[in-house]
PDB file of C-alpha atoms and ligand atoms in Angstrom:
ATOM      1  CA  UNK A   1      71.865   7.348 179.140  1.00 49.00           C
ATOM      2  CA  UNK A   2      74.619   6.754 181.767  1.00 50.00           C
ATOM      3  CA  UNK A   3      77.557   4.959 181.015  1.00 63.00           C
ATOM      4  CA  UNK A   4      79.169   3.462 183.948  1.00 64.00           C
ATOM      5  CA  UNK A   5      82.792   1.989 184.112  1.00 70.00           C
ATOM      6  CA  UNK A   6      83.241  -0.592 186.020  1.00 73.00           C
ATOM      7  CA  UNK A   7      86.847   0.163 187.812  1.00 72.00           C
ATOM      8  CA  UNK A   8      86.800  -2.886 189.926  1.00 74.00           C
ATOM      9  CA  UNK A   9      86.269  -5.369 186.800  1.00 76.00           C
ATOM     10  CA  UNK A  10      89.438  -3.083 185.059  1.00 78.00           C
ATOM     11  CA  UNK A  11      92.181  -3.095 187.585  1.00 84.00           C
ATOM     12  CA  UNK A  12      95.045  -4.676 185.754  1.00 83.00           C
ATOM     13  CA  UNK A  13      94.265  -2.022 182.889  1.00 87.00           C
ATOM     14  CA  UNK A  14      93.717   0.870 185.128  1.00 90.00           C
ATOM     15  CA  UNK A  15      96.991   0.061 187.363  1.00 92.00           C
ATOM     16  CA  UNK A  16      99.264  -0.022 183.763  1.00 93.00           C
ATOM     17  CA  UNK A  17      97.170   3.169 182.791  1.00 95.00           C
ATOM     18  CA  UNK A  18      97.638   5.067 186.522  1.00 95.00           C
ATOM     19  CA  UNK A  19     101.723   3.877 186.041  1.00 96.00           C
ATOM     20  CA  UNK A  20     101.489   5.484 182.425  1.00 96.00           C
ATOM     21  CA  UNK A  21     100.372   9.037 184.135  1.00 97.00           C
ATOM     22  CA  UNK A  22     102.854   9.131 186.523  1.00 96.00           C
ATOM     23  CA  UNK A  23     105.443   9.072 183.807  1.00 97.00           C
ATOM     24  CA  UNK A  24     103.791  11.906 182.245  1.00 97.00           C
ATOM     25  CA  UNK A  25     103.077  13.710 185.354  1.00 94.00           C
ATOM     26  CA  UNK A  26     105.512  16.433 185.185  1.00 93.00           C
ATOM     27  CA  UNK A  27     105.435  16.623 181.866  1.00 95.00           C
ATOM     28  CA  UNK A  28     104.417  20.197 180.495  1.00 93.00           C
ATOM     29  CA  UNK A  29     100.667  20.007 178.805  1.00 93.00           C
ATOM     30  CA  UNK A  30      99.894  16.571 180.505  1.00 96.00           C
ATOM     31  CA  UNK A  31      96.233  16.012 180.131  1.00 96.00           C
ATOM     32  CA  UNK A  32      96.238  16.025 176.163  1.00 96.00           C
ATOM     33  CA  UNK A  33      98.689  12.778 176.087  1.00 96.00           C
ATOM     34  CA  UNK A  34      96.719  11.633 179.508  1.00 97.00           C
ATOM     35  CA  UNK A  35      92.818  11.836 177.217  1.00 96.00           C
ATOM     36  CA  UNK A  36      94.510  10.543 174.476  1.00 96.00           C
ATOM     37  CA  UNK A  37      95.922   7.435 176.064  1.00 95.00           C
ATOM     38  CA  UNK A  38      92.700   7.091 177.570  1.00 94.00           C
ATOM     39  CA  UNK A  39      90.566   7.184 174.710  1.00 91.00           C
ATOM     40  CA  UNK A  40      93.141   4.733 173.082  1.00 91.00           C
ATOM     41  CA  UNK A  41      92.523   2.217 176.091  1.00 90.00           C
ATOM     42  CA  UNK A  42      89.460   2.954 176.910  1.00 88.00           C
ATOM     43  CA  UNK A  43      87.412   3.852 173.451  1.00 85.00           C
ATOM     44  CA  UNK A  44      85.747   7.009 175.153  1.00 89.00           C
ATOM     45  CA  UNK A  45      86.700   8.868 178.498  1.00 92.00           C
ATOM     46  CA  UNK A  46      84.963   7.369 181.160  1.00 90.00           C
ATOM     47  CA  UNK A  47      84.108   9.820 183.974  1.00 89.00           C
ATOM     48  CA  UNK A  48      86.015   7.865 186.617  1.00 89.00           C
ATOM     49  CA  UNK A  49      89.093   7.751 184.551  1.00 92.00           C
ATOM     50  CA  UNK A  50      88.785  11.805 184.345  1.00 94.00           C
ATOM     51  CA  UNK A  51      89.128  12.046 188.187  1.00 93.00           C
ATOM     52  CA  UNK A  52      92.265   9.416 188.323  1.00 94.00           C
ATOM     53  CA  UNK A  53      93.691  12.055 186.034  1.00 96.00           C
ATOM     54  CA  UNK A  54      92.939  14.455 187.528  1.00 96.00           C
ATOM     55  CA  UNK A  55      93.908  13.068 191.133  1.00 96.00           C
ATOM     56  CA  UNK A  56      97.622  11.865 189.331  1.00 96.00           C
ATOM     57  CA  UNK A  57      98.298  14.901 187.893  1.00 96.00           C
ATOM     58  CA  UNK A  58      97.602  17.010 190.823  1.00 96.00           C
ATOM     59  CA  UNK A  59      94.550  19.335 188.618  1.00 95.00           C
ATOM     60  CA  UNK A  60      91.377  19.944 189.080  1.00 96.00           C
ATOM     61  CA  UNK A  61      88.585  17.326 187.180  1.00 94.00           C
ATOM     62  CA  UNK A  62      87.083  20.350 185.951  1.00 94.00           C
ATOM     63  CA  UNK A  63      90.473  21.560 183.951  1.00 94.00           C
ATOM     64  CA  UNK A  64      90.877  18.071 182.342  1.00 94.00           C
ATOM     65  CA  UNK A  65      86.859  18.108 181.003  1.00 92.00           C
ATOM     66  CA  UNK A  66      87.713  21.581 180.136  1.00 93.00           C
ATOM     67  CA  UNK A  67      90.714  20.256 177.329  1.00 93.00           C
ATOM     68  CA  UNK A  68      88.348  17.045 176.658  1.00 91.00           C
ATOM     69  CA  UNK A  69      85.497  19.077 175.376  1.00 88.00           C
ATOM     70  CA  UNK A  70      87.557  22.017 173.401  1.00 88.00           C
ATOM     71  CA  UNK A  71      88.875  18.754 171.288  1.00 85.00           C
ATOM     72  CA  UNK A  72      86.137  17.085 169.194  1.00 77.00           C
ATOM     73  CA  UNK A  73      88.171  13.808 169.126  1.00 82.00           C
ATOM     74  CA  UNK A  74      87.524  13.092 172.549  1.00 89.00           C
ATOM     75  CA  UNK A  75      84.391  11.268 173.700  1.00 87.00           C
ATOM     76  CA  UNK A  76      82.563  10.719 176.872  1.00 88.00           C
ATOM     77  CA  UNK A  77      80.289   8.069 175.636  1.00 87.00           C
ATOM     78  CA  UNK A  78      81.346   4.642 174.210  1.00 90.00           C
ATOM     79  CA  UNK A  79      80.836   3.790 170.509  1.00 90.00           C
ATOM     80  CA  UNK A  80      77.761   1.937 169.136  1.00 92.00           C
ATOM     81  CA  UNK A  81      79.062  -1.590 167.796  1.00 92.00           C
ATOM     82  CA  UNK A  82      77.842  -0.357 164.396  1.00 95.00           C
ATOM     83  CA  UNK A  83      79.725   2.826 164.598  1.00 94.00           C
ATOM     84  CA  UNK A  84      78.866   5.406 161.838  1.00 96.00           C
ATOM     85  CA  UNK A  85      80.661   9.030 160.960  1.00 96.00           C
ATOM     86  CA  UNK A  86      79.205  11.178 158.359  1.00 97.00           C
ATOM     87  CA  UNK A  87      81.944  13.837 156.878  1.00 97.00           C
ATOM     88  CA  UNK A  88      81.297  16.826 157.244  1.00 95.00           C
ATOM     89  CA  UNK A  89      83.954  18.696 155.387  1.00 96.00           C
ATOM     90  CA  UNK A  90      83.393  21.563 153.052  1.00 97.00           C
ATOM     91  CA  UNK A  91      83.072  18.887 149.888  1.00 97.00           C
ATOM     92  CA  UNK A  92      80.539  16.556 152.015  1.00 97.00           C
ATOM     93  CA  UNK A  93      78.875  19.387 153.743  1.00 96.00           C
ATOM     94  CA  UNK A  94      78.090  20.814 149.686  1.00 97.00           C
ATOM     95  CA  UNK A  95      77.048  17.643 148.331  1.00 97.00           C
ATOM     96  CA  UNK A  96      74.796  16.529 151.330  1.00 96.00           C
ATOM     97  CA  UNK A  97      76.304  15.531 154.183  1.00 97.00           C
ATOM     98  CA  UNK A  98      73.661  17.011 156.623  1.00 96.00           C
ATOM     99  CA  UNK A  99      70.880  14.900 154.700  1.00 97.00           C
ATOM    100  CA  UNK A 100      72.657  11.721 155.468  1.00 97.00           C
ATOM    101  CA  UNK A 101      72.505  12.635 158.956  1.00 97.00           C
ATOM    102  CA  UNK A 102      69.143  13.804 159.011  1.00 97.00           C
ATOM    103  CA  UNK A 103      68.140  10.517 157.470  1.00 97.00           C
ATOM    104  CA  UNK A 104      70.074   8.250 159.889  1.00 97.00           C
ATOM    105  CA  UNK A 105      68.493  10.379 162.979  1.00 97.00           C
ATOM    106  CA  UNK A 106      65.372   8.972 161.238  1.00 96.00           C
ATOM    107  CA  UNK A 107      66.256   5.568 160.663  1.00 95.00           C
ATOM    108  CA  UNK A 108      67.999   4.806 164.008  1.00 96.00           C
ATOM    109  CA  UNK A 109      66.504   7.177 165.992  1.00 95.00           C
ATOM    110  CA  UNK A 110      70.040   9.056 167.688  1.00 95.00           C
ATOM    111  CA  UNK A 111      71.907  12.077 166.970  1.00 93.00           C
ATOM    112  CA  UNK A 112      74.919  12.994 165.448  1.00 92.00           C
ATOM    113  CA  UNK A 113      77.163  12.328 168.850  1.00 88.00           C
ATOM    114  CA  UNK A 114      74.759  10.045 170.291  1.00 91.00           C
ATOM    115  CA  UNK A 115      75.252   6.366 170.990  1.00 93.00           C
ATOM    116  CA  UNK A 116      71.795   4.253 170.813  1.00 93.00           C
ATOM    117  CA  UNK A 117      70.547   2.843 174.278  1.00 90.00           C
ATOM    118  CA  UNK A 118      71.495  -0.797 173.146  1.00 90.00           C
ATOM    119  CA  UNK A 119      74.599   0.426 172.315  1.00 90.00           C
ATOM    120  CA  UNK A 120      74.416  -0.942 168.948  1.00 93.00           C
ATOM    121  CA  UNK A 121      74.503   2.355 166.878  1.00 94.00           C
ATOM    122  CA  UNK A 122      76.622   5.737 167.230  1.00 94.00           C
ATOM    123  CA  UNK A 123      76.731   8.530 164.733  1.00 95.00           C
ATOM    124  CA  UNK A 124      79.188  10.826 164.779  1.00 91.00           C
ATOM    125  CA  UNK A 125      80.338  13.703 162.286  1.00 92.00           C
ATOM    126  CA  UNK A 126      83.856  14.180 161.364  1.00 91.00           C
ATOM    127  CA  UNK A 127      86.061  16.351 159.784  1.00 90.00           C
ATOM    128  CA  UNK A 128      87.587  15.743 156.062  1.00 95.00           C
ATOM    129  CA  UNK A 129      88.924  11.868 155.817  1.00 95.00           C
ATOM    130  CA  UNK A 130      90.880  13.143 152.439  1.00 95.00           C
ATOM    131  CA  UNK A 131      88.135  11.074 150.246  1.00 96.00           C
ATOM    132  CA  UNK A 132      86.817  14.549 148.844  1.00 97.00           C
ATOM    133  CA  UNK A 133      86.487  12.654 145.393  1.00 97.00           C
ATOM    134  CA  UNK A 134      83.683  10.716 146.261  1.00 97.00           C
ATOM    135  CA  UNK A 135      81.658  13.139 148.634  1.00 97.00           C
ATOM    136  CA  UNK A 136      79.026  12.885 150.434  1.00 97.00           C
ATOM    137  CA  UNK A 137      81.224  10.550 152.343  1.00 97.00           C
ATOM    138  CA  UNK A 138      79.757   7.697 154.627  1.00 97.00           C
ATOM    139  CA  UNK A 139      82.147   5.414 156.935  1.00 96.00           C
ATOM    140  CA  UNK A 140      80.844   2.518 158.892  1.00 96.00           C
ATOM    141  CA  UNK A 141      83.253   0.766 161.330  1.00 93.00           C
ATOM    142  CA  UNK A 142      86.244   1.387 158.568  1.00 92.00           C
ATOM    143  CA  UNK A 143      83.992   0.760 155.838  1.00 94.00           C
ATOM    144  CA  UNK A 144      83.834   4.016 153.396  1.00 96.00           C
ATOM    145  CA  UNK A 145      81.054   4.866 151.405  1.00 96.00           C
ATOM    146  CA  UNK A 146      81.062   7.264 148.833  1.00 97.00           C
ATOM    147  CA  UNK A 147      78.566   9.129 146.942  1.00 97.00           C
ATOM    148  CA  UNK A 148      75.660   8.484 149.275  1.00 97.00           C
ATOM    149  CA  UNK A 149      72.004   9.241 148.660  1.00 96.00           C
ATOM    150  CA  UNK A 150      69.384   9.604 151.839  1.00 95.00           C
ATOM    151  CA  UNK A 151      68.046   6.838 149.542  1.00 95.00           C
ATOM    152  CA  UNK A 152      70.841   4.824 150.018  1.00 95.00           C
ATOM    153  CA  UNK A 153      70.982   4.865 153.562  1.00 96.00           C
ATOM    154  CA  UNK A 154      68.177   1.928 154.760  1.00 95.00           C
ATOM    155  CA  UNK A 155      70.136  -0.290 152.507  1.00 94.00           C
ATOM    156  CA  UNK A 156      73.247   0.448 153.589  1.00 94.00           C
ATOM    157  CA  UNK A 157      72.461   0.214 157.160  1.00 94.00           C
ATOM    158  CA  UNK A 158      70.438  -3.641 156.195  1.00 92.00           C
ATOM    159  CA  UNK A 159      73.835  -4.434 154.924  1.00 89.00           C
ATOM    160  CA  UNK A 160      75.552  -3.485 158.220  1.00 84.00           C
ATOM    161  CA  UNK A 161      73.681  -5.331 160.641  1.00 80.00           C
ATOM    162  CA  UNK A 162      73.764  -8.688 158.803  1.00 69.00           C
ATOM    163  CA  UNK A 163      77.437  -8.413 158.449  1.00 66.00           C
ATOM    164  CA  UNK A 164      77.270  -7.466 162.455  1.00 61.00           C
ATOM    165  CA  UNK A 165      75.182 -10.391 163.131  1.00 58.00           C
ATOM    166  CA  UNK A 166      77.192 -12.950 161.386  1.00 51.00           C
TER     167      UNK A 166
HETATM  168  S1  LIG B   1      85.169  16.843 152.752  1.00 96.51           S
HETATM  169 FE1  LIG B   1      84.443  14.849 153.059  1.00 96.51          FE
HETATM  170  S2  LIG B   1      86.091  13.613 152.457  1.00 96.51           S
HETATM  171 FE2  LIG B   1      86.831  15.618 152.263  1.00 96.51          FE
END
């Protein structure tokens, strides 16, 4: 699926956002604090906002997707509205954390770094949140879950959406 930013509908955000890179411009290591300013206005990295980087910074588009995809942080899609990360830290990982995402591929029908067409699910895995205590650990838009089961998952996701829906 494409997703397109609209730069014409975002010009009062884009201008404050093109002032914020020249500030930065001669700064040494500029495109980390650019993509991180980005995904902090933006919620992903849109590909249009790569090449205003790139264009105010004076680097090639290619350098700035090159930092963007060494970092897992950054994203080039937008988050689902439900938005869903499955730890995957060493704890997680030992108690089950790949069977939670195996079982929410099957339920919603994305992967892990996938956003659903409607834009009403991502999944995501992450590193450690510090909740080792209660692994496998489940976190829906802030919400943590601990201790989940594959069983658990249709439930908790019927949960979600009403709440969403409200
Ligand atoms: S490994 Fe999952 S919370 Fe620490």
């Amino acid at each position: 699926m494409e997703y397109n930013y609209d730069i014409e509908k975002d010009m009062p955000k884009l201008r404050e956002f093109t002032n914020y890179l020249k500030t930065i411009k001669n700064d040494q290591g500029a495109i980390m604090p650019a993509l991180q300013k980005a995904q902090q206005e933006y919620g992903f990295i849109p590909e249009a906002i790569v090449d205003i980087i790139a264009l105010e910074l004076e680097v090639h588009s290619s350098e700035i997707f090159g930092v963007a995809t060494f970092y897992s942080q950054f994203r080039f899609i937008p988050k689902g509205e439900m938005d869903i990360s499955v730890c995957t830290g060493t704890a997680c990982y030992v108690k089950g954390a790949n069977d939670i995402l195996v079982e929410l591929t099957n339920q919603l029908g994305i992967k892990s770094g996938e956003t659903s067409e409607d834009g009403e699910y991502s999944i995501e895995g992450v590193r450690c949140i510090g909740a080792c205590g209660l692994a496998p650990v489940m976190v829906i838009n802030g919400e943590v879950y601990g201790k989940v089961k594959s069983s658990d998952i249709e439930k908790i996701l019927k949960e979600h959406r009403k709440e969403v829906r409200v």
